[in-house]
Coordinates of C-alpha atoms in Angstrom, one line a residue:
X1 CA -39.6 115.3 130.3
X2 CA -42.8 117.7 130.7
X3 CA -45.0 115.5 132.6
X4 CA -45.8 112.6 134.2
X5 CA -48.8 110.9 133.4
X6 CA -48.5 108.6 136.4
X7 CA -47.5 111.5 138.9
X8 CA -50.7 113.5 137.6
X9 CA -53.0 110.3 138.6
X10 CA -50.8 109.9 142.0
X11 CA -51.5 113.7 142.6
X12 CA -55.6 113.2 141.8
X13 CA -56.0 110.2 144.2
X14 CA -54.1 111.9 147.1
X15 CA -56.2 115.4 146.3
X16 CA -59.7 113.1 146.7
X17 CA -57.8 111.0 149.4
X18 CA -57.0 114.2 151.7
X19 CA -60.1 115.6 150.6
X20 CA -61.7 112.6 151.7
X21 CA -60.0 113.3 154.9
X22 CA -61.3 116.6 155.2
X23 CA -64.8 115.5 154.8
X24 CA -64.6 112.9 157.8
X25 CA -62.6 115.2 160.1
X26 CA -65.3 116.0 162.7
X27 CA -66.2 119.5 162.7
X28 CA -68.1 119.8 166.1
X29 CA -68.3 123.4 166.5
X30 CA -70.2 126.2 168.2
X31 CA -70.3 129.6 168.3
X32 CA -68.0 129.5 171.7
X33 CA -65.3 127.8 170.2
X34 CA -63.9 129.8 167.7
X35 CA -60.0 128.8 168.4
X36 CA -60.8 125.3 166.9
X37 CA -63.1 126.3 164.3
X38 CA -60.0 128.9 162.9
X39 CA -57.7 125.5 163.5
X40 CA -59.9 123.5 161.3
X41 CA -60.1 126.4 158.3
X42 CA -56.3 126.3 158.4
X43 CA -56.0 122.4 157.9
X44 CA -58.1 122.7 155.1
X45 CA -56.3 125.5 153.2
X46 CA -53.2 123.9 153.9
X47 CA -54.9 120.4 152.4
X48 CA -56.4 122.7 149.4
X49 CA -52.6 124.2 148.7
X50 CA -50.9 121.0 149.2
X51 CA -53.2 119.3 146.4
X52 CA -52.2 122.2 144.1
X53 CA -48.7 122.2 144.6
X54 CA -48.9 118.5 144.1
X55 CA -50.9 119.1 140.4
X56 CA -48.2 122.3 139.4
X57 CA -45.3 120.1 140.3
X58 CA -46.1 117.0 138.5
X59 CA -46.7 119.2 135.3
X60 CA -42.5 120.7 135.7
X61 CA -39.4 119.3 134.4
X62 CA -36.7 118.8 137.4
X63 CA -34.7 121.3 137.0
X64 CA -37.8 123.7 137.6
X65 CA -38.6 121.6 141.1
X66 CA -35.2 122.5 142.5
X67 CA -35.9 126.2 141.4
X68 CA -39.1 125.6 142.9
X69 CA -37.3 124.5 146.7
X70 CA -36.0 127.8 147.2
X71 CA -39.2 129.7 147.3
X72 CA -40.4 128.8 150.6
X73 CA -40.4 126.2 153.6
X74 CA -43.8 124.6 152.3
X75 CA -42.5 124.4 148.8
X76 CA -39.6 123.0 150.0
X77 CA -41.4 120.2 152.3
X78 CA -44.0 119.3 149.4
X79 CA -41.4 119.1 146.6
X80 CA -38.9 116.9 149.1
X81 CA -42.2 114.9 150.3
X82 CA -43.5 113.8 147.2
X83 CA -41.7 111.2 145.7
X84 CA -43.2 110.7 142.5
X85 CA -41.6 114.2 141.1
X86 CA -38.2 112.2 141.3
X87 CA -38.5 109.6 139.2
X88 CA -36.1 110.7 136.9
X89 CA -32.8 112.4 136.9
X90 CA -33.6 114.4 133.3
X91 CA -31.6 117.2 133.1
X92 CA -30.8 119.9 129.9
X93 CA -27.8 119.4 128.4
X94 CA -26.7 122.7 130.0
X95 CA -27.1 122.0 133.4
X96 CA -25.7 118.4 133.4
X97 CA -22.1 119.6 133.9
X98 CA -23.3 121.3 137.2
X99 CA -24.9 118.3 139.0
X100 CA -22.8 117.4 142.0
X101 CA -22.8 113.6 143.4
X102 CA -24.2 115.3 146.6
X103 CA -27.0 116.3 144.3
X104 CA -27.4 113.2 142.7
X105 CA -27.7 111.1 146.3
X106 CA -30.4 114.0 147.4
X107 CA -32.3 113.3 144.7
X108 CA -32.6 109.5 145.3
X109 CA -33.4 110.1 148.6
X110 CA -36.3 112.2 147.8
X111 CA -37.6 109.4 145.2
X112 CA -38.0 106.9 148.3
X113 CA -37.2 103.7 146.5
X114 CA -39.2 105.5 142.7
X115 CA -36.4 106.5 141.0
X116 CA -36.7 105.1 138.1
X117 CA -34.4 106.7 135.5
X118 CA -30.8 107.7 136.0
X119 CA -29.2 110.0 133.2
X120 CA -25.8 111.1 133.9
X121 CA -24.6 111.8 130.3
X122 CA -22.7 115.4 130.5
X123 CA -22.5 114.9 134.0
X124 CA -18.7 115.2 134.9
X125 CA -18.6 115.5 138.4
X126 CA -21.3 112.3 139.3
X127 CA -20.3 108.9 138.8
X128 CA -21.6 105.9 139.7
X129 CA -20.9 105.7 143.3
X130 CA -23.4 108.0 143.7
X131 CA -25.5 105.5 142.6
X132 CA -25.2 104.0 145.8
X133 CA -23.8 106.6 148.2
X134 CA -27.3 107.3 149.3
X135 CA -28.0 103.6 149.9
X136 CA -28.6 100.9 147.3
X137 CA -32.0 99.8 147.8
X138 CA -33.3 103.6 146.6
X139 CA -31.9 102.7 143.1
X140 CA -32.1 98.7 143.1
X141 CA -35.4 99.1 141.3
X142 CA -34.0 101.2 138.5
X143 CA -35.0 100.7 134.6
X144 CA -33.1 102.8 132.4
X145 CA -29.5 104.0 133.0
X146 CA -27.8 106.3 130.9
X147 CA -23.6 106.6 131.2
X148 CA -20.9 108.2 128.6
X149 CA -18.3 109.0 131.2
X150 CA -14.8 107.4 131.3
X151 CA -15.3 107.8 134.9
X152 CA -18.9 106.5 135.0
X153 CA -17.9 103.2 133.1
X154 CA -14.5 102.4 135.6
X155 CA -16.9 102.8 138.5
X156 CA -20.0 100.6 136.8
X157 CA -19.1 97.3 138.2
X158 CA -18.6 98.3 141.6
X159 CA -22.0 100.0 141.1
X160 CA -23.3 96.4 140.0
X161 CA -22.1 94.4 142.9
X162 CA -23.2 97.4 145.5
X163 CA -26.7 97.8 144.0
X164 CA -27.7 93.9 143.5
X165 CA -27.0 93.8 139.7
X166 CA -30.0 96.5 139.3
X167 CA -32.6 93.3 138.5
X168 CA -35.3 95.4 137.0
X169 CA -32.7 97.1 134.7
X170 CA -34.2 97.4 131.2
X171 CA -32.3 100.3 129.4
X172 CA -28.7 100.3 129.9
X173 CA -27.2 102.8 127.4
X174 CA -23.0 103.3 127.1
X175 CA -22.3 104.8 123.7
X176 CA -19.6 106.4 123.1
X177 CA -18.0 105.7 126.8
X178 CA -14.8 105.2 126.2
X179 CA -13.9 102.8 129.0
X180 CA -16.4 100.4 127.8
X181 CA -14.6 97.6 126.4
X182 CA -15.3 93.4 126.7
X183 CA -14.2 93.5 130.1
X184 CA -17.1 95.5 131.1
X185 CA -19.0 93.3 129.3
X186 CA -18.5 90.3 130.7
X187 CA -18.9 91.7 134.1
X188 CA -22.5 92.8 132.8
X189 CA -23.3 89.2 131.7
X190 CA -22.1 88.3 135.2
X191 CA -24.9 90.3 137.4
X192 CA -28.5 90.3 137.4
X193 CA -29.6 92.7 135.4
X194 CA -29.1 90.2 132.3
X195 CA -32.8 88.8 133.1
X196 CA -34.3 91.8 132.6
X197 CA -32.4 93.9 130.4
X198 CA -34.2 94.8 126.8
X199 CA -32.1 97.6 125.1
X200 CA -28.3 97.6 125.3
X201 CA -26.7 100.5 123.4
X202 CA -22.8 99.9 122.8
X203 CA -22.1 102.6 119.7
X204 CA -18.9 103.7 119.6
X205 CA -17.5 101.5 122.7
X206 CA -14.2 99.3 122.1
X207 CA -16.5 96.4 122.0
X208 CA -15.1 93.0 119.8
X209 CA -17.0 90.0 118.6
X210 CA -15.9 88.6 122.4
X211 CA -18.3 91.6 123.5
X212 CA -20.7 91.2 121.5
X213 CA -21.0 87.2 121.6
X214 CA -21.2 87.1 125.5
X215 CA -23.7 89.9 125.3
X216 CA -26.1 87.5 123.2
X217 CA -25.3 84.4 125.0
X218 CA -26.0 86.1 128.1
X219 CA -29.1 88.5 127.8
X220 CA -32.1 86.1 126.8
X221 CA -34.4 89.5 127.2
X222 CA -32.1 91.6 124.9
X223 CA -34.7 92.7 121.9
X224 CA -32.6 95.8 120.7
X225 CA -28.9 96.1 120.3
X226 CA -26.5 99.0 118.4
X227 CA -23.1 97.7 118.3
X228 CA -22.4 100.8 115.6
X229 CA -19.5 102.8 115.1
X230 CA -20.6 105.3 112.9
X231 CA -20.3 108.5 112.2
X232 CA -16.7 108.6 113.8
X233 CA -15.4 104.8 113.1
X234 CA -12.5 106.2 111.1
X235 CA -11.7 108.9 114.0
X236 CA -12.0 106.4 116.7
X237 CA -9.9 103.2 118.0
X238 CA -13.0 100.5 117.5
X239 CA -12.3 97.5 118.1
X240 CA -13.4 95.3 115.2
X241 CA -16.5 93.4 114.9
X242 CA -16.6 90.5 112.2
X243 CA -18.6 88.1 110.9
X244 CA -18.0 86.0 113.9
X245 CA -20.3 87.3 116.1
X246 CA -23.1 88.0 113.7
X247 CA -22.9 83.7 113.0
X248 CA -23.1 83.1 116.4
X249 CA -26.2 85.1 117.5
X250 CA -27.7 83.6 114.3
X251 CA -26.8 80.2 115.9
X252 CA -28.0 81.1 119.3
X253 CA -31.4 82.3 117.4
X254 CA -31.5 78.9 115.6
X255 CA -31.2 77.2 118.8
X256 CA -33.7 79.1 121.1
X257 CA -36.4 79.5 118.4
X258 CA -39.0 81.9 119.6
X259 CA -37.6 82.4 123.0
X260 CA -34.7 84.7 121.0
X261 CA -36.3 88.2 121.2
X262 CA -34.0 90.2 119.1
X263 CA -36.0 93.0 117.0
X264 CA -33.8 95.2 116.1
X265 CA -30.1 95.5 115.6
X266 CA -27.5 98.4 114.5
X267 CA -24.3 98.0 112.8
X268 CA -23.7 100.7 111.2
X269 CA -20.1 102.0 110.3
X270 CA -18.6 98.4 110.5
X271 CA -15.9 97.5 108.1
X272 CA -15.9 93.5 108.8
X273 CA -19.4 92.7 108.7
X274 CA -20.2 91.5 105.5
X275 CA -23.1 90.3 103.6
X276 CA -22.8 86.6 105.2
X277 CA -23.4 88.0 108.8
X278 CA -26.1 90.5 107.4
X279 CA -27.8 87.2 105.7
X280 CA -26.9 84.7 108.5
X281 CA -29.2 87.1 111.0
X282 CA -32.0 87.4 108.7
X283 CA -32.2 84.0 107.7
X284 CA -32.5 82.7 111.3
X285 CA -33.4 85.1 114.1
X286 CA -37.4 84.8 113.9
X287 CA -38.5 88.6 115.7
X288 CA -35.9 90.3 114.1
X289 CA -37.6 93.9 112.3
X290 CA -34.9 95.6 111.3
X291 CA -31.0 96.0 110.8
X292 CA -28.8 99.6 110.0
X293 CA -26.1 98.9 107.6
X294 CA -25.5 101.8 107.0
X295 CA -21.6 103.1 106.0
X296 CA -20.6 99.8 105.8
X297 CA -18.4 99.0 103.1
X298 CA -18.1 95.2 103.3
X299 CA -22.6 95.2 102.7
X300 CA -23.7 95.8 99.3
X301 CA -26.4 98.6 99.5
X302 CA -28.9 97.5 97.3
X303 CA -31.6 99.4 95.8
X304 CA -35.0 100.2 96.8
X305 CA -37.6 97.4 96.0
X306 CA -41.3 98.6 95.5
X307 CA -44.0 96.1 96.4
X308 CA -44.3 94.4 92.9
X309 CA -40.9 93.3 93.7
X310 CA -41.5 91.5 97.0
X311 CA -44.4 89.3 96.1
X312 CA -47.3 92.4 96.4
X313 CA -47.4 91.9 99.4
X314 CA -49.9 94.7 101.5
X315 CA -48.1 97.0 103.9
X316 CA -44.7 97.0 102.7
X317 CA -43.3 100.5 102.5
X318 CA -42.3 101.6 98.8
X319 CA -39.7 103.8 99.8
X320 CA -37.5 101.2 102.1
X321 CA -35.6 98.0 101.8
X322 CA -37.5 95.2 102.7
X323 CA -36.0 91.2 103.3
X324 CA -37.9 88.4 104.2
X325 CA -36.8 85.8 106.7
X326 CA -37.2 82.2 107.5
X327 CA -39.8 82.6 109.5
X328 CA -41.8 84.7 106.9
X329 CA -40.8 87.6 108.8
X330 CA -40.4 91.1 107.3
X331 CA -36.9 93.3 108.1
X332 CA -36.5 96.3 107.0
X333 CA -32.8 96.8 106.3
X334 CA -31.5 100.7 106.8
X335 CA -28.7 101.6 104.1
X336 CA -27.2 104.3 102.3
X337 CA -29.4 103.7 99.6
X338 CA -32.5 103.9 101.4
X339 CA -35.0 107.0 102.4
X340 CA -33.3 108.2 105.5
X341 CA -30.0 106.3 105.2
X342 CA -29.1 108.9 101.9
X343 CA -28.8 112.2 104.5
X344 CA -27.7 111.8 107.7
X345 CA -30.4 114.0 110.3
X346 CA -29.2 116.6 111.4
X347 CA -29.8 115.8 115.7
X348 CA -28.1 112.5 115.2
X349 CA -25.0 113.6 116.9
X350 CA -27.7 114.7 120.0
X351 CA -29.5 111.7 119.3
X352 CA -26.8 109.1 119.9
X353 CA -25.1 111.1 122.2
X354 CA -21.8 112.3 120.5
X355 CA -19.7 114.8 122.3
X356 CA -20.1 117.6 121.1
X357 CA -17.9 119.4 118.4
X358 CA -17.2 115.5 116.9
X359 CA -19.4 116.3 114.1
X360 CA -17.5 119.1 113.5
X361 CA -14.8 116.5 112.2
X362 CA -17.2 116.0 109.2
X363 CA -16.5 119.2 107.6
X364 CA -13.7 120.5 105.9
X365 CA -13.3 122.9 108.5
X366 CA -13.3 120.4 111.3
X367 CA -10.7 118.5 109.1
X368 CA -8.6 121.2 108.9
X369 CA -8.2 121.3 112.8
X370 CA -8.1 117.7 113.2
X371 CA -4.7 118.3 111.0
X372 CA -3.5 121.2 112.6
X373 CA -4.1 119.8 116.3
X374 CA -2.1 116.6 114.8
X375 CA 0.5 118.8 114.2
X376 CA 0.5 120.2 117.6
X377 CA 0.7 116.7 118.9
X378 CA 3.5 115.5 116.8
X379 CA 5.3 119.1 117.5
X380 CA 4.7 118.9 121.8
X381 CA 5.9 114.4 120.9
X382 CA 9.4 115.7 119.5
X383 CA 9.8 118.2 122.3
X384 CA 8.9 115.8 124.3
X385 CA 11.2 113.3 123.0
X386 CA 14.4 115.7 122.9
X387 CA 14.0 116.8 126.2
X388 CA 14.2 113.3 126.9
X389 CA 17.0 112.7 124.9
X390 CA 18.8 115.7 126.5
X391 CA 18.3 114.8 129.9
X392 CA 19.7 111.3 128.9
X393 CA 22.2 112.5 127.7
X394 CA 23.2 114.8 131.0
X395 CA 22.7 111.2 132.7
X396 CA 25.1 109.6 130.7
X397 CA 27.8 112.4 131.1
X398 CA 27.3 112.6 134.8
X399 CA 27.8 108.4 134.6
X400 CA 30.7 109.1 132.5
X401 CA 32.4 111.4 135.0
X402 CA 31.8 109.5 137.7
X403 CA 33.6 106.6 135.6
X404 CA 36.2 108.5 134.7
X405 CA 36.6 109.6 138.3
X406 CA 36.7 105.9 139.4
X407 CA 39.1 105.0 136.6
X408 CA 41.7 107.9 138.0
X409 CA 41.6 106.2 141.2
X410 CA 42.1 102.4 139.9
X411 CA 45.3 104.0 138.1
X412 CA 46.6 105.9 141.0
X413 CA 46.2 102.3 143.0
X414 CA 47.9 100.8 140.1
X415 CA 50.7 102.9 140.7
X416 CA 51.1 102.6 144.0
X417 CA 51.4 99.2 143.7
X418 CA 54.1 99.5 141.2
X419 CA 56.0 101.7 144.0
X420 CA 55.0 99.1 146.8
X421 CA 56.7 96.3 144.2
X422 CA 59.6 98.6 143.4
X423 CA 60.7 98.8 147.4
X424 CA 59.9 95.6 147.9
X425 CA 62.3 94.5 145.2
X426 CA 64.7 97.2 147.2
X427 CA 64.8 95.0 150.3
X428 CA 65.1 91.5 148.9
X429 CA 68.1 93.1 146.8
X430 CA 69.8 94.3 150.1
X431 CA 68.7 91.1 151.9
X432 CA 70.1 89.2 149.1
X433 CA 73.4 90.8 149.8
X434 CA 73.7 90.2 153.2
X435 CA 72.3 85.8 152.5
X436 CA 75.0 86.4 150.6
X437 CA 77.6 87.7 152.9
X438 CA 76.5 85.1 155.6
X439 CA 76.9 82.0 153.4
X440 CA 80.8 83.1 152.5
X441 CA 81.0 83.9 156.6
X442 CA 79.6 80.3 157.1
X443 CA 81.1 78.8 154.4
X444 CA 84.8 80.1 155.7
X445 CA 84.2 79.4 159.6
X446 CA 82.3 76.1 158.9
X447 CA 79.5 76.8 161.3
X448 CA 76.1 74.9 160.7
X449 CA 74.1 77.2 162.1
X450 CA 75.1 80.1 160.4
X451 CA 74.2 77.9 157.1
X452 CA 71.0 77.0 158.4
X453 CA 70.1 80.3 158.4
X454 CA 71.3 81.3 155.5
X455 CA 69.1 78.8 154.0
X456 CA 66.2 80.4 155.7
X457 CA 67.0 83.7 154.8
X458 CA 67.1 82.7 151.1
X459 CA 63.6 81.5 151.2
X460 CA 62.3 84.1 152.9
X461 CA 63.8 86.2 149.8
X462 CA 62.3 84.3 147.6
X463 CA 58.8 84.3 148.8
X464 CA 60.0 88.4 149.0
X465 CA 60.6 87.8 145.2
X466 CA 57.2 86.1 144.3
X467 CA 55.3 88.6 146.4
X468 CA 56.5 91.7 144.9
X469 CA 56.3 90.1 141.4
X470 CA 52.5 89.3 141.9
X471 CA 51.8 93.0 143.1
X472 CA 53.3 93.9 139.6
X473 CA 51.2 92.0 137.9
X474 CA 47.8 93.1 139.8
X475 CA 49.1 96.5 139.3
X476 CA 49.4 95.8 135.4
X477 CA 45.9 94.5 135.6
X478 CA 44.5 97.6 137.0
X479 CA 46.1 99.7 134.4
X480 CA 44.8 98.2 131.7
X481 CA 41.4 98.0 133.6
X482 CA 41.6 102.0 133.8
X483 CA 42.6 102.3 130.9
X484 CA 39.4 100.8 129.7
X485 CA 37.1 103.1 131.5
X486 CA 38.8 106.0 130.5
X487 CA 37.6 104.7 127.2
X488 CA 34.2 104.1 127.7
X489 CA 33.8 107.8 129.7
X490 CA 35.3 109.5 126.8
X491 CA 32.8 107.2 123.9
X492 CA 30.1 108.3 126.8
X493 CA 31.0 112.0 127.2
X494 CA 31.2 111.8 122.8

C-alpha cells in the first residue's frame, strides 16, 4: 500500500483548514513590536511544514513512517498525530516476523479509533490479544483482518468477545491457519461480525461440511467464500468437505431468494464434491458468478464452450467455461481445462498465503525431501520408541527386584513359622508327658482334684495342638505364595 487516496484529501482540507487559520489570525503589528511579528512568522512556517509533512506522509507505505519517527521530535509528533497514516497495519513480508505486540498496540493507538485493516500474516510474535491490549474500542471498527498463525487463531475468540464481535468486520481471511477448525467456526457464527461480514477465506483450514454449513446459515452478508484445499490437499490433514454442504447452501439459497448474496465460491482441491453439489449451487443460488473447481477429481472438467455453443449470447468470454443458472444467471466455472486453470501462476503460493517453501513440495526436488525428512521422522519415532522400551524395561527389573526382595522376606516368615510350630509342638509333647504322669498319680491316689486338672491340662494341650498345626498351615501358604513371586520376578527380569 502506496497511498491513500482518503489520507491525501484529509491532508488537503487540513492544509486549507490551517491555512484558513492563518489567514484569520490577527496580525496587528507595528514597527515596535517586532517580538510578536517574529512569533507570528514562526506559527506560519510551522503551519506551512506541518501541511507538507502531512502530504509526504500520506504518499509512504508504513514501514517508511516508522523510519520517518526517528528523524526528529516534529516528525515524530506529526507522524504520531495524524491518524489517518495508520489505517493499516501493511507490512513486507520481510519485516512481518519483526513486529512486536508492543508495536502492534502503538500503532492502534496512533490510528485513534481509524484503523481499519489489521494484517498479521508472518507476524510470529503478535497475536490477537494485541488486538485489544491497547483498548478495544480502537479496533471495534475494523474491516478486514488478516490471520495465519496457530497462535493468532487459539486467541481469535477471546479477541471476539473482548472487541464486541468487530461489527463492521467485512474481510476475515484464515487460510492456511492451522488451528482453524469448526469450532472456530461456530464461535464466528456466534458474534457480531456475522451481519457484516462479505469475504470469508477458509483455504486450507480443517474446516468440514459442519463448518461450512454453519458458515452459510449464519452469514446472510457472506458474497465470497474459498473453502479450497489446493495446492497442498494431499500434503495436508483436510478435513473433508462433501456434497452435504454444497446441498444445503443450495437449499438455504432456494429459500432466501435474492436476499442470498453469494457471488463467488472456491472449492478447489476437493475430493468429495462432485458434480451434484457443483450443479445443486448453480441451479439455485441466484447472484452466484463464479465457482473454482479446479483439481477436483470427483467434477468432470469439461471443455471450453465458444459462444455458438451457449445460445450466441453477447459478452460471454470464448476462452472460459460458462453455465447458466435458474435465474438466467451467467457463472463462469474455473477448471483445469479452462484458460488459467491449465498453469498454475506462478505468485499463487504469495497470493493465497502459503508458507513459504510448501510449493517447493511440488517439485521433484521438494519431494525428495519430503521423503528424506519422513525418514528422519520414522528414524527419531524408533529411537524414540526403544528408548522407551528400554527404560520400561529398567522399570520392570527394578519392580522385579523389589518383588523378589519381598518374596525373600515372605519365605523367611514362612520359616519362622515353621520353627515357631516345631517348638510349639516341643512343649505340648513335654506337657503331654507330664497330663500324663498326673492322671496315673491321680488315678493311683484317687484324688478328684488332681483329675480335674488333668482334664484341664489336656485341653489346654489340645488347643496347643490346633494352634501350632494352623501356624503350619499359614506358613505352607506363604511358601507357596513366595514361591510364586519368585516366579513372576524371574518371567519379569527374562
Amino acid at each position: 500500500m502506496q497511498g491513500n487516496e482518503s489520507g491525501t484529501n484529509w491532508a488537503e482540507e487540513r492544509g486549507a483548514c490551517l491555512t484558513w487559520q492563518s489567514a484569520v489570525t490577527p496580525t496587528h503589528t507595528s514597527q515596535t513590536d517586532p517580538d510578536r511579528r517574529q512569533a507570528l512568522e514562526g506559527q506560519e512556517q510551522h503551519v506551512f511544514l506541518d501541511i507538507v509533512l502531512d502530504h509526504i506522509f500520506v504518499q509512504l507505505p508504513i514501514e517508511h513512517i516508522f523510519r520517518c519517527q526517528g528523524v526528529c521530535t516534529m516528525w515524530r509528533n506529526t507522524a504520531r498525530s495524524t491518524a489517518l497514516l495508520w489505517t493499516n497495519t501493511f507490512l513486507p513480508r520481510n519485516l512481518r516476523p519483526k513486529l512486536t505486540g508492543e508495536a502492534f498496540q502503538a500503532m492502534a493507538r496512533y490510528g485513534q479509533g481509524y484503523l481499519q485493516e489489521a494484517d498479521l500474516r508472518g507476524c510470529a510474535k503478535v497475536n490477537c490479544t494485541a488486538l485489544w491490549a491497547s483498548g478495544a474500542s480502537l479496533v471495534k471498527g475494523m474491516d478486514t483482518l488478516h490471520l495465519n498463525t496457530e497462535e493468532q487463531a487459539r486467541t481469535l475468540p477471546m479477541a471476539l468477545e473482548m472487541c464486541w464481535g468487530f461489527p463492521n468486520l467485512r474481510v476475515l481471511d484464515l487460510r492456511w491457519c492451522p488451528s482453524v477448525d469448526d469450532t472456530l467456526i461456530a464461535i464466528l457464527c456466534r458474534s457480531q461480525c456475522v451481519y457484516s461480514l462479505e469475504d470469508l477465506n477458509l483455504r486450507g483450514c480443517l474446516v468440514s461440511d459442519e463448518g461450512v454449513m454453519c458458515a452459510t446459515r449464519c452469514c446472510a452478508e457472506l458474497k465470497h467464500l474459498d473453502i479450497g484445499a489446493w495446492p497442498l490437499s494431499r500434503l495436508r490433514g483436510v478435513r473433508s468437505v462433501t456434497d452435504m454442504s454444497m446441498f444445503f447452501m443450495a437449499q438455504c439459497a432456494a429459500l432466501r431468494g435474492d436476499a442470498f448474496k453469494l457471488e463467488s465460491i472456491c472449492l478447489a482441491g476437493r475430493r468429495g464434491i462432485t458434480d451434484e453439489g457443483v450443479d445443486a449451487l448453480i441451479e439455485f443460488i441466484p447472484r452466484l458468478a463464479k465457482i473454482d473447481v479446479r483439481h477436483c477429481p470427483s467434477i468432470a472438467q469439461g471443455h471450453v464452450r465458444g459462444a455458438a455453443e451457449v445460445g450466441g449470447m453477447e459478452g460471454w468470454q470464448v476462452s472460459r467455461i460458462w453455465r447458466e443458472g435458474r435465474n438466467q444467471n451467467r457463472v463462469e466455472l474455473v477448471s483445469d481445462t479452462a484458460c488459467e486453470g491449465a498453469v498454475t501462476p506462478d505468485d499463487y503460493g504469495e497470493e493465497y498465503g502459503v508458507a513459504d517453501g510448501w510449493n517447493e513440495l511440488q517439485t521433484a526436488t521438494g519431494l525428495w525431501q519430503l521423503l528424506q525428512s519422513i525418514a528422519a521422522v520414522r528414524a527419531a519415532a524408533e529411537l524414540q520408541a526403544r528408548a522407551t522400551a528400554e527404560a520400561q524395561a529398567a522399570d520392570m527389573l527394578v519392580e522385579a527386584a523389589e518383588v523378589q526382595a519381598r518374596a525373600s522376606e515372605i519365605h523367611a516368615q514362612a520359616i519362622d513359622m515353621q520353627a515357631q510350630a516345631a517348638e510349639i509342638l516341643s512343649r505340648v509333647a513335654e506337657v503331654q508327658m507330664q497330663v500324663s504322669a498326673m492322671q496315673v498319680q491321680a488315678e493311683e491316689q484317687g484324688h478328684v482334684a488332681a483329675r480335674a486338672q488333668a482334664a484341664e491340662m489336656q485341653a489346654q494341650v489340645a488347643q496347643m495342638q490346633v494352634h501350632a498345626a494352623q501356624m503350619q498351615v499359614h506358613a505352607a501358604q506363604m511358601q507357596i505364595r513366595a514361591t510364586e513371586m519368585q516366579g513372576q520376578a524371574a518371567e519379569m527380569q527374562a
